[in-house]
Amino acid sequence: MPKISVDDRVLEVPEGMTILQALDAAGLLMNGVDVPHYCWHPKLSIDGSCRLCQVEIEGMPKLQIACNTLVQDGMVVRTTTERVTKAREGVMELLLVNHPLDCPICDQAGECKLQDYAYEYGALESRTREPRRALKKRVDLGPTIVFDQERCILCRRCVRFCREVPGTGELGVVNRGDRSVIETFPGTQLENDYSMNVADICPVGALTTKDFRFKIRVWFLEDVPGICTGCANGCNVHLGVANNRVYRYVPRRNDAVNQTWICDEGRLSYKEIEAGRLRAASVRGERGAVEVSVEAALAEAAARLRGVLESRGPGAVGVLASPHATNEDLAVLRRLADALGVETRGVAVPVGRADQLLIKAEKAANAEGARRLGFGPAAAVLDRVRQGAVLALLVLGHDALDSGDLASPAELAGLAALVVLDTHQSPLHLVAHVAVPTRVAAEKHGTLTNAAGLVQAVQPAVEPAFEAWSEAEALWRLGVLLGLEGFAGRFDPGAFAAAAS
Amino acid sequence: MVISPATRARIDAEIAKYPKPRGALLPALHLVHADHGHVSPETARELAEIFAIAPVDVLEVVSFYNMFFDRPQPRHHAYVCTNLPCSLRGARALLRRLEEHLGVHAGEPTPDGRLVLGHEECLGACGYAPMMRVDGDYHEDLDFERARRILDALE
Amino acid sequence: MLKVPYTTGYLSEHFADDEYATLAGYERRGGYRALKQVLAEVAPADVIELVKASGLQGRGGAGFSTGLKWSFMPKDGGKPKYLVCNADESEPGSFKDRILMERGPHQLLEGILIAAWATGAEKTFVYVRGEYREPADRVERAVAELYEKGYLGPKVMKKAFRHDVVVQRGAGAYICGEETGLLESLEGKKGQPRKKPPFPAQHGAFGMPTTVNNVETFCHVPHIVLRGAEWFRGIGTEKSPGSTIFGVSGQVQRPGLFELPLGTRLDEIVFEHAGGPLPGRKVKGVIPGGMSMPILPAHQLDVPMANEFLRERKTMLGTGGIMVMDDTTCMVRASCVISWFFRDESCGQCTQCREGTGWMHKIIERIERGAGQPDDLAILLDVAAKMEGQTICAFSDAAAWPVQGMLRHFREDFERHVALGHCPFGECFEL
């Protein structure tokens, strides 16, 4: 493998890489070795137009752009010399000549590469006396994106993204020279399943999402690593958290799972952390559902289940797992079912459209995890319900309705005991005897197994504003209330994991 | 269809000359301009289809080049070169007199849609300045009278 | 004014003969003898050696050794190889390629065919700027004549040598004269120059190995074949052999074309051949090689027109477009025209060029209006320095050089504007 030296640090680099790719692969780019850049992106074609990534290479009289220079054995690269510093200053100054002074009202402030690099590599004062070019400032580019032509630095990442990733190619650079401007074809919009990624890759506030526009300043947000739960791909994200709320998802780079992208639907699924939540436990009496504490609801659930167990035995009980619950939640469910002697168990997985990129057909993040923990197709469980063989059902979530395995909640109306542990409201709760709110992935520790079998961790980013337990905690308590062997005290994830392995 | 079958046939003939079809895009755009004087959004869509590219790709090309237009044009184009060698020989004064004569500013079409008078960059006639390019024809070694007569003769 | 050059040489000696533009007329004057000779008795590699030995340099402005450039084409027969004739002539002050195409299209095509034989190219794209309708028409007519006679097609002159020529017209963008900008335009895209590497000899037109040469460069080739490298080296200077067609324009008595050996002195061209300044005026400055090249003041015109000498004066031969300005001309106003051109023609890719051309023009225009500040000149020079040597193509450098040249030799014109708050040159052309 070729060996190069960068600022006297020796790197072994695979053949065929550019200097920037090599630094990126070694985890050094902007993390030990500073080569600021705009137009280059690790997942897009090389552009070479911003000129910011120029570096000095021994033996070459002119500065070279690191994004387009292939490494060669023995290459000596320097990124901190006077010439490089002056070149960067030059590029920054020229970019700022026409850039509007929008920082006070621009969403990008705080995560803006123009701000960052102007501060790090630019000159202290502006020398321009000329009026800046005046262009359109609020172009409605499509359903998800607003475009400010004046802020654009013409790095063309967005144009390349649309051509190369979703392949929809809605954007182009029209005119030439300093009249260049990015546009869509008249009558067309920026509209594809991945459109909002352009706001991530835009180094400045030219492309921003309508969803996040003016919501909050990014420096108030804490970035908590997490996983999108919209489908079985398990795209890595950062949850932007402030005031115990999630304000947005942004994709987190994972070359094995989602590169640097996320689909729009997944990106917006952060809203589900708050919207439509089941906010209170309830117990169904003669006059309808009554709100109770979780503890009280679990006690009622235990009573009902015990009723069926004692009169008909474990063969009359079934469990439906949720493909949204974590592996830890589902492991407790399995342990509970094992302890009860319940063999009728399954999981319903809603499916939908898939594509060649990230979007998977299974619309839940842990379908594979559920299967690997022994939960087979939900049909097996529901058929036994329809046959009258199963009279009690312990259900996590309401996926059987979403998947179509259940035509309607009425199909379960004849059960003697229907206990539902759910994160979100559903018509299913109307026929449940007990409904218990549980936590979503962003509110607990746990792991999820994606479609490719990769196990990824989630952690609590926010606390629910109402009483909600994780499924694991609730099921454990149920086991304690049912007096099952091995279930005692509070759910202890550490002890449980040790025991499970 | 905006592009006539005859023009489509000529476009196809151009495509045959190139290792990749898109090589014939500029020739196709010239043919379209010869027919209609500009590329409408509809025409751009038809060209995008013929060349298997996105409509915005056609728009990029049309907007990049001085000789292509994305909106309807007056019947005649008259461009006076105002680059340096021509300016040194009175091209800008000539343009100003022609503007006065026509009652327009350079770049604005005459109200009757007959003609647009404009600036153009160096046309390779530096030794024969001042000069203008009218509907593609070069008129060199101009004085105001000759230039005026040429423009007045345009219907 | 005569359209044919005032002084002629081996390139243009027959241009007054209208028939010379036809195949019959060209052959009557000895045309296509060089090609016949090459096809009969000179191996391709030997043709390359001949052109190398002649020292012919590209006439499109860069001055690169033509033979060396041809030798970069791969020797193996793997991929189809192409030639491109750069007929995009758009450099202000240059109008020589135009007459070479209008009056000597077969001379050009013979040079192309010899180059094709030498490099193994199977097709030539002649990319003519869109505004050159007449020249492109004439080249197309000449091409049709060649197909009819069997000098183009599957068996050129009945030899085992196929070649085709396609003429494509540009559409008005100066940057399409840049080698790789041309290739992009040829491929039906915006004429935005490519990053290098890869170079055209590896990855050129439609991804295939390609050599791009200027119109005039090809035109020298038949003469070199017929008369030899020694003969060619006997004309011009040691480092810059051969002749070229200079174009003189601006404030002279006899603007026009002059075929002369390289190394002819600039003052001789301006004062003798072009008749010197207009009556009652004095020469103030001369741009020697097309508008990208830095200007020379009147007292520095005693320089042979060849790169090795012009470089000492911090300018270059470029395309030999000589523009003469006299003492009525305001150099700030001239700089407005020049800097506007570069601002208008920048393709817009590279930050320094896109923003720098705009900024420089705005500053110069403000100085001309009388609103210049003393430190504007330092800012101009600093911006020019930032535009040099750091971009995808040399357009950014070409935009910076004229400003540097003007401030090097005519700083006083700028300083007077700043001090006075208006332009002191009442007789200069109005913008």
PDB file of N, CA and C in Angstrom, chain B residues 49-102:
ATOM      1  N   GLU B  49     -36.214  14.456 -23.736  1.00  0.00           N
ATOM      2  CA  GLU B  49     -36.653  13.109 -24.077  1.00  0.00           C
ATOM      3  C   GLU B  49     -35.757  12.503 -25.153  1.00  0.00           C
ATOM      4  N   ILE B  50     -35.509  13.282 -26.213  1.00  0.00           N
ATOM      5  CA  ILE B  50     -34.690  12.769 -27.326  1.00  0.00           C
ATOM      6  C   ILE B  50     -33.297  12.386 -26.839  1.00  0.00           C
ATOM      7  N   PHE B  51     -32.736  13.198 -25.960  1.00  0.00           N
ATOM      8  CA  PHE B  51     -31.353  12.950 -25.547  1.00  0.00           C
ATOM      9  C   PHE B  51     -31.233  12.209 -24.220  1.00  0.00           C
ATOM     10  N   ALA B  52     -32.377  11.793 -23.676  1.00  0.00           N
ATOM     11  CA  ALA B  52     -32.386  11.019 -22.427  1.00  0.00           C
ATOM     12  C   ALA B  52     -31.647  11.742 -21.305  1.00  0.00           C
ATOM     13  N   ILE B  53     -31.954  13.029 -21.170  1.00  0.00           N
ATOM     14  CA  ILE B  53     -31.396  13.801 -20.062  1.00  0.00           C
ATOM     15  C   ILE B  53     -32.564  14.498 -19.353  1.00  0.00           C
ATOM     16  N   ALA B  54     -32.282  15.129 -18.229  1.00  0.00           N
ATOM     17  CA  ALA B  54     -33.349  15.818 -17.507  1.00  0.00           C
ATOM     18  C   ALA B  54     -33.645  17.159 -18.178  1.00  0.00           C
ATOM     19  N   PRO B  55     -34.887  17.626 -18.121  1.00  0.00           N
ATOM     20  CA  PRO B  55     -35.191  18.953 -18.692  1.00  0.00           C
ATOM     21  C   PRO B  55     -34.308  20.052 -18.121  1.00  0.00           C
ATOM     22  N   VAL B  56     -33.962  19.956 -16.848  1.00  0.00           N
ATOM     23  CA  VAL B  56     -33.116  21.004 -16.272  1.00  0.00           C
ATOM     24  C   VAL B  56     -31.725  20.972 -16.896  1.00  0.00           C
ATOM     25  N   ASP B  57     -31.287  19.817 -17.373  1.00  0.00           N
ATOM     26  CA  ASP B  57     -29.998  19.728 -18.058  1.00  0.00           C
ATOM     27  C   ASP B  57     -30.043  20.523 -19.363  1.00  0.00           C
ATOM     28  N   VAL B  58     -31.182  20.476 -20.046  1.00  0.00           N
ATOM     29  CA  VAL B  58     -31.329  21.262 -21.277  1.00  0.00           C
ATOM     30  C   VAL B  58     -31.302  22.744 -20.930  1.00  0.00           C
ATOM     31  N   LEU B  59     -32.005  23.086 -19.855  1.00  0.00           N
ATOM     32  CA  LEU B  59     -32.046  24.487 -19.432  1.00  0.00           C
ATOM     33  C   LEU B  59     -30.648  24.998 -19.088  1.00  0.00           C
ATOM     34  N   GLU B  60     -29.853  24.162 -18.435  1.00  0.00           N
ATOM     35  CA  GLU B  60     -28.474  24.545 -18.104  1.00  0.00           C
ATOM     36  C   GLU B  60     -27.726  24.948 -19.366  1.00  0.00           C
ATOM     37  N   VAL B  61     -27.834  24.118 -20.393  1.00  0.00           N
ATOM     38  CA  VAL B  61     -27.100  24.370 -21.624  1.00  0.00           C
ATOM     39  C   VAL B  61     -27.632  25.625 -22.311  1.00  0.00           C
ATOM     40  N   VAL B  62     -28.931  25.753 -22.421  1.00  0.00           N
ATOM     41  CA  VAL B  62     -29.512  26.924 -23.086  1.00  0.00           C
ATOM     42  C   VAL B  62     -29.068  28.208 -22.392  1.00  0.00           C
ATOM     43  N   SER B  63     -29.049  28.180 -21.071  1.00  0.00           N
ATOM     44  CA  SER B  63     -28.741  29.407 -20.329  1.00  0.00           C
ATOM     45  C   SER B  63     -27.260  29.744 -20.339  1.00  0.00           C
ATOM     46  N   PHE B  64     -26.417  28.778 -20.663  1.00  0.00           N
ATOM     47  CA  PHE B  64     -24.972  28.990 -20.607  1.00  0.00           C
ATOM     48  C   PHE B  64     -24.448  29.758 -21.812  1.00  0.00           C
ATOM     49  N   TYR B  65     -25.097  29.558 -22.949  1.00  0.00           N
ATOM     50  CA  TYR B  65     -24.564  30.071 -24.216  1.00  0.00           C
ATOM     51  C   TYR B  65     -25.311  31.313 -24.691  1.00  0.00           C
ATOM     52  N   ASN B  66     -24.564  32.294 -25.188  1.00  0.00           N
ATOM     53  CA  ASN B  66     -25.147  33.566 -25.625  1.00  0.00           C
ATOM     54  C   ASN B  66     -26.116  33.406 -26.785  1.00  0.00           C
ATOM     55  N   MET B  67     -25.918  32.415 -27.616  1.00  0.00           N
ATOM     56  CA  MET B  67     -26.723  32.317 -28.832  1.00  0.00           C
ATOM     57  C   MET B  67     -28.018  31.546 -28.620  1.00  0.00           C
ATOM     58  N   PHE B  68     -28.244  31.037 -27.422  1.00  0.00           N
ATOM     59  CA  PHE B  68     -29.483  30.306 -27.151  1.00  0.00           C
ATOM     60  C   PHE B  68     -30.382  31.120 -26.235  1.00  0.00           C
ATOM     61  N   PHE B  69     -31.676  31.019 -26.471  1.00  0.00           N
ATOM     62  CA  PHE B  69     -32.634  31.804 -25.699  1.00  0.00           C
ATOM     63  C   PHE B  69     -33.740  30.916 -25.166  1.00  0.00           C
ATOM     64  N   ASP B  70     -34.215  31.261 -23.959  1.00  0.00           N
ATOM     65  CA  ASP B  70     -35.288  30.452 -23.374  1.00  0.00           C
ATOM     66  C   ASP B  70     -36.635  31.156 -23.472  1.00  0.00           C
ATOM     67  N   ARG B  71     -36.688  32.259 -24.186  1.00  0.00           N
ATOM     68  CA  ARG B  71     -37.976  32.937 -24.369  1.00  0.00           C
ATOM     69  C   ARG B  71     -38.063  33.511 -25.781  1.00  0.00           C
ATOM     70  N   PRO B  72     -39.292  33.796 -26.240  1.00  0.00           N
ATOM     71  CA  PRO B  72     -39.465  34.260 -27.632  1.00  0.00           C
ATOM     72  C   PRO B  72     -38.649  35.510 -27.901  1.00  0.00           C
ATOM     73  N   GLN B  73     -38.139  35.595 -29.107  1.00  0.00           N
ATOM     74  CA  GLN B  73     -37.250  36.682 -29.499  1.00  0.00           C
ATOM     75  C   GLN B  73     -37.892  37.562 -30.572  1.00  0.00           C
ATOM     76  N   PRO B  74     -37.444  38.806 -30.670  1.00  0.00           N
ATOM     77  CA  PRO B  74     -37.886  39.635 -31.797  1.00  0.00           C
ATOM     78  C   PRO B  74     -37.464  38.994 -33.119  1.00  0.00           C
ATOM     79  N   ARG B  75     -38.028  39.475 -34.210  1.00  0.00           N
ATOM     80  CA  ARG B  75     -37.737  38.854 -35.506  1.00  0.00           C
ATOM     81  C   ARG B  75     -36.271  38.974 -35.898  1.00  0.00           C
ATOM     82  N   HIS B  76     -35.627  40.070 -35.496  1.00  0.00           N
ATOM     83  CA  HIS B  76     -34.240  40.287 -35.907  1.00  0.00           C
ATOM     84  C   HIS B  76     -33.347  40.598 -34.722  1.00  0.00           C
ATOM     85  N   HIS B  77     -32.123  40.119 -34.822  1.00  0.00           N
ATOM     86  CA  HIS B  77     -31.109  40.418 -33.813  1.00  0.00           C
ATOM     87  C   HIS B  77     -30.002  41.209 -34.460  1.00  0.00           C
ATOM     88  N   ALA B  78     -29.610  42.337 -33.879  1.00  0.00           N
ATOM     89  CA  ALA B  78     -28.464  43.090 -34.383  1.00  0.00           C
ATOM     90  C   ALA B  78     -27.525  43.339 -33.226  1.00  0.00           C
ATOM     91  N   TYR B  79     -26.325  42.788 -33.291  1.00  0.00           N
ATOM     92  CA  TYR B  79     -25.381  42.947 -32.198  1.00  0.00           C
ATOM     93  C   TYR B  79     -24.166  43.715 -32.670  1.00  0.00           C
ATOM     94  N   VAL B  80     -23.856  44.786 -31.953  1.00  0.00           N
ATOM     95  CA  VAL B  80     -22.651  45.554 -32.238  1.00  0.00           C
ATOM     96  C   VAL B  80     -21.563  45.080 -31.287  1.00  0.00           C
ATOM     97  N   CYS B  81     -20.405  44.714 -31.820  1.00  0.00           N
ATOM     98  CA  CYS B  81     -19.328  44.315 -30.926  1.00  0.00           C
ATOM     99  C   CYS B  81     -18.807  45.537 -30.183  1.00  0.00           C
ATOM    100  N   THR B  82     -18.769  45.446 -28.863  1.00  0.00           N
ATOM    101  CA  THR B  82     -18.261  46.575 -28.068  1.00  0.00           C
ATOM    102  C   THR B  82     -17.066  46.155 -27.231  1.00  0.00           C
ATOM    103  N   ASN B  83     -16.349  45.161 -27.712  1.00  0.00           N
ATOM    104  CA  ASN B  83     -15.140  44.766 -26.999  1.00  0.00           C
ATOM    105  C   ASN B  83     -14.062  45.805 -27.262  1.00  0.00           C
ATOM    106  N   LEU B  84     -12.862  45.579 -26.750  1.00  0.00           N
ATOM    107  CA  LEU B  84     -11.862  46.648 -26.743  1.00  0.00           C
ATOM    108  C   LEU B  84     -11.452  47.144 -28.126  1.00  0.00           C
ATOM    109  N   PRO B  85     -11.009  46.259 -29.048  1.00  0.00           N
ATOM    110  CA  PRO B  85     -10.556  46.812 -30.336  1.00  0.00           C
ATOM    111  C   PRO B  85     -11.669  47.587 -31.047  1.00  0.00           C
ATOM    112  N   CYS B  86     -12.891  47.090 -30.949  1.00  0.00           N
ATOM    113  CA  CYS B  86     -13.997  47.793 -31.600  1.00  0.00           C
ATOM    114  C   CYS B  86     -14.306  49.102 -30.889  1.00  0.00           C
ATOM    115  N   SER B  87     -14.267  49.092 -29.559  1.00  0.00           N
ATOM    116  CA  SER B  87     -14.514  50.323 -28.808  1.00  0.00           C
ATOM    117  C   SER B  87     -13.495  51.390 -29.184  1.00  0.00           C
ATOM    118  N   LEU B  88     -12.259  50.960 -29.429  1.00  0.00           N
ATOM    119  CA  LEU B  88     -11.213  51.911 -29.794  1.00  0.00           C
ATOM    120  C   LEU B  88     -11.478  52.543 -31.154  1.00  0.00           C
ATOM    121  N   ARG B  89     -12.345  51.899 -31.943  1.00  0.00           N
ATOM    122  CA  ARG B  89     -12.638  52.426 -33.280  1.00  0.00           C
ATOM    123  C   ARG B  89     -14.053  52.985 -33.367  1.00  0.00           C
ATOM    124  N   GLY B  90     -14.667  53.311 -32.230  1.00  0.00           N
ATOM    125  CA  GLY B  90     -15.955  54.003 -32.261  1.00  0.00           C
ATOM    126  C   GLY B  90     -17.188  53.120 -32.186  1.00  0.00           C
ATOM    127  N   ALA B  91     -17.031  51.887 -31.802  1.00  0.00           N
ATOM    128  CA  ALA B  91     -18.194  50.993 -31.768  1.00  0.00           C
ATOM    129  C   ALA B  91     -19.260  51.455 -30.785  1.00  0.00           C
ATOM    130  N   ARG B  92     -18.834  51.936 -29.629  1.00  0.00           N
ATOM    131  CA  ARG B  92     -19.820  52.333 -28.612  1.00  0.00           C
ATOM    132  C   ARG B  92     -20.563  53.591 -29.021  1.00  0.00           C
ATOM    133  N   ALA B  93     -19.847  54.501 -29.679  1.00  0.00           N
ATOM    134  CA  ALA B  93     -20.531  55.702 -30.181  1.00  0.00           C
ATOM    135  C   ALA B  93     -21.539  55.303 -31.250  1.00  0.00           C
ATOM    136  N   LEU B  94     -21.154  54.353 -32.085  1.00  0.00           N
ATOM    137  CA  LEU B  94     -22.066  53.868 -33.125  1.00  0.00           C
ATOM    138  C   LEU B  94     -23.311  53.265 -32.488  1.00  0.00           C
ATOM    139  N   LEU B  95     -23.091  52.430 -31.479  1.00  0.00           N
ATOM    140  CA  LEU B  95     -24.226  51.785 -30.812  1.00  0.00           C
ATOM    141  C   LEU B  95     -25.167  52.828 -30.227  1.00  0.00           C
ATOM    142  N   ARG B  96     -24.575  53.829 -29.612  1.00  0.00           N
ATOM    143  CA  ARG B  96     -25.396  54.882 -29.005  1.00  0.00           C
ATOM    144  C   ARG B  96     -26.250  55.573 -30.054  1.00  0.00           C
ATOM    145  N   ARG B  97     -25.676  55.874 -31.213  1.00  0.00           N
ATOM    146  CA  ARG B  97     -26.445  56.539 -32.271  1.00  0.00           C
ATOM    147  C   ARG B  97     -27.546  55.631 -32.803  1.00  0.00           C
ATOM    148  N   LEU B  98     -27.245  54.358 -32.888  1.00  0.00           N
ATOM    149  CA  LEU B  98     -28.274  53.428 -33.360  1.00  0.00           C
ATOM    150  C   LEU B  98     -29.405  53.305 -32.343  1.00  0.00           C
ATOM    151  N   GLU B  99     -29.026  53.322 -31.056  1.00  0.00           N
ATOM    152  CA  GLU B  99     -30.063  53.306 -30.009  1.00  0.00           C
ATOM    153  C   GLU B  99     -30.989  54.505 -30.169  1.00  0.00           C
ATOM    154  N   GLU B 100     -30.380  55.671 -30.349  1.00  0.00           N
ATOM    155  CA  GLU B 100     -31.186  56.898 -30.514  1.00  0.00           C
ATOM    156  C   GLU B 100     -32.076  56.771 -31.735  1.00  0.00           C
ATOM    157  N   HIS B 101     -31.497  56.275 -32.802  1.00  0.00           N
ATOM    158  CA  HIS B 101     -32.251  56.160 -34.051  1.00  0.00           C
ATOM    159  C   HIS B 101     -33.466  55.245 -33.885  1.00  0.00           C
ATOM    160  N   LEU B 102     -33.281  54.160 -33.168  1.00  0.00           N
ATOM    161  CA  LEU B 102     -34.377  53.201 -33.008  1.00  0.00           C
ATOM    162  C   LEU B 102     -35.266  53.545 -31.826  1.00  0.00           C
TER     163      LEU B 102
END
